[in-house]
PDB file of C-alpha atoms in Angstrom:
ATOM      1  CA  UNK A   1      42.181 -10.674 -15.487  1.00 49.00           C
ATOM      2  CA  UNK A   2      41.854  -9.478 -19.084  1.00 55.00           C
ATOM      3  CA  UNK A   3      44.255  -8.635 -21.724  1.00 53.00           C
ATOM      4  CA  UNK A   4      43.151  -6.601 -24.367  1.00 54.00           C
ATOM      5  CA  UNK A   5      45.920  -6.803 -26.100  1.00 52.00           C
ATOM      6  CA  UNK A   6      46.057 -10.047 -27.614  1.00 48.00           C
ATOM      7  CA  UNK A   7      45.291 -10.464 -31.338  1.00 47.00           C
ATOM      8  CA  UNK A   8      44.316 -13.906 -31.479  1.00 53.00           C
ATOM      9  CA  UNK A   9      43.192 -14.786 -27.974  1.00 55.00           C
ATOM     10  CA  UNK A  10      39.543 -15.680 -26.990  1.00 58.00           C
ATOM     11  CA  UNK A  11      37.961 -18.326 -25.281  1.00 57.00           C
ATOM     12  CA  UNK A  12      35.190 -20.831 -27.063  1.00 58.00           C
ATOM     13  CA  UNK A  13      32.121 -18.865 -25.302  1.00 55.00           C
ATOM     14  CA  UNK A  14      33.962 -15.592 -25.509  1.00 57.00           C
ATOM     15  CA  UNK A  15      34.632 -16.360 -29.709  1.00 58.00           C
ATOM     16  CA  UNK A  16      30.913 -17.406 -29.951  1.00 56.00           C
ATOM     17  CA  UNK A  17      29.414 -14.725 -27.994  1.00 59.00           C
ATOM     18  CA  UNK A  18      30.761 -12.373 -31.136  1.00 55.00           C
ATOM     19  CA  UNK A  19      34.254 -10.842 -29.612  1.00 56.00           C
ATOM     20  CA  UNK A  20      35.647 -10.508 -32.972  1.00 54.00           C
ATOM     21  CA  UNK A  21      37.874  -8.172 -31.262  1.00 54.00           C
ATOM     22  CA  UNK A  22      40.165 -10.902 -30.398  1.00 52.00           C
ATOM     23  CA  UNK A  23      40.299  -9.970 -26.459  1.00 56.00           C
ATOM     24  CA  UNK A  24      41.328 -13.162 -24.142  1.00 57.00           C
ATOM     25  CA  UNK A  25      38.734 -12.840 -20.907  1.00 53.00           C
ATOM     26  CA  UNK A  26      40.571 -14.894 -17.961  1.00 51.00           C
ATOM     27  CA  UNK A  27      37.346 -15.459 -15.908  1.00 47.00           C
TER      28      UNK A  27
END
């Protein structure tokens, strides 16, 4: 599950990985 509609939601590997974008990635 994904939302790509949060503006401030990313996990620690997802922020370092370089998702500016701000996407929260439920994996």
């Amino acid at each position: 599950m994904f939302l790509l509609r949060s503006d401030r939601c990313c996990l620690g590997f997802d922020c370092a990985r370089g998702n500016r974008d701000g996407y929260c990635a439920s994996r």
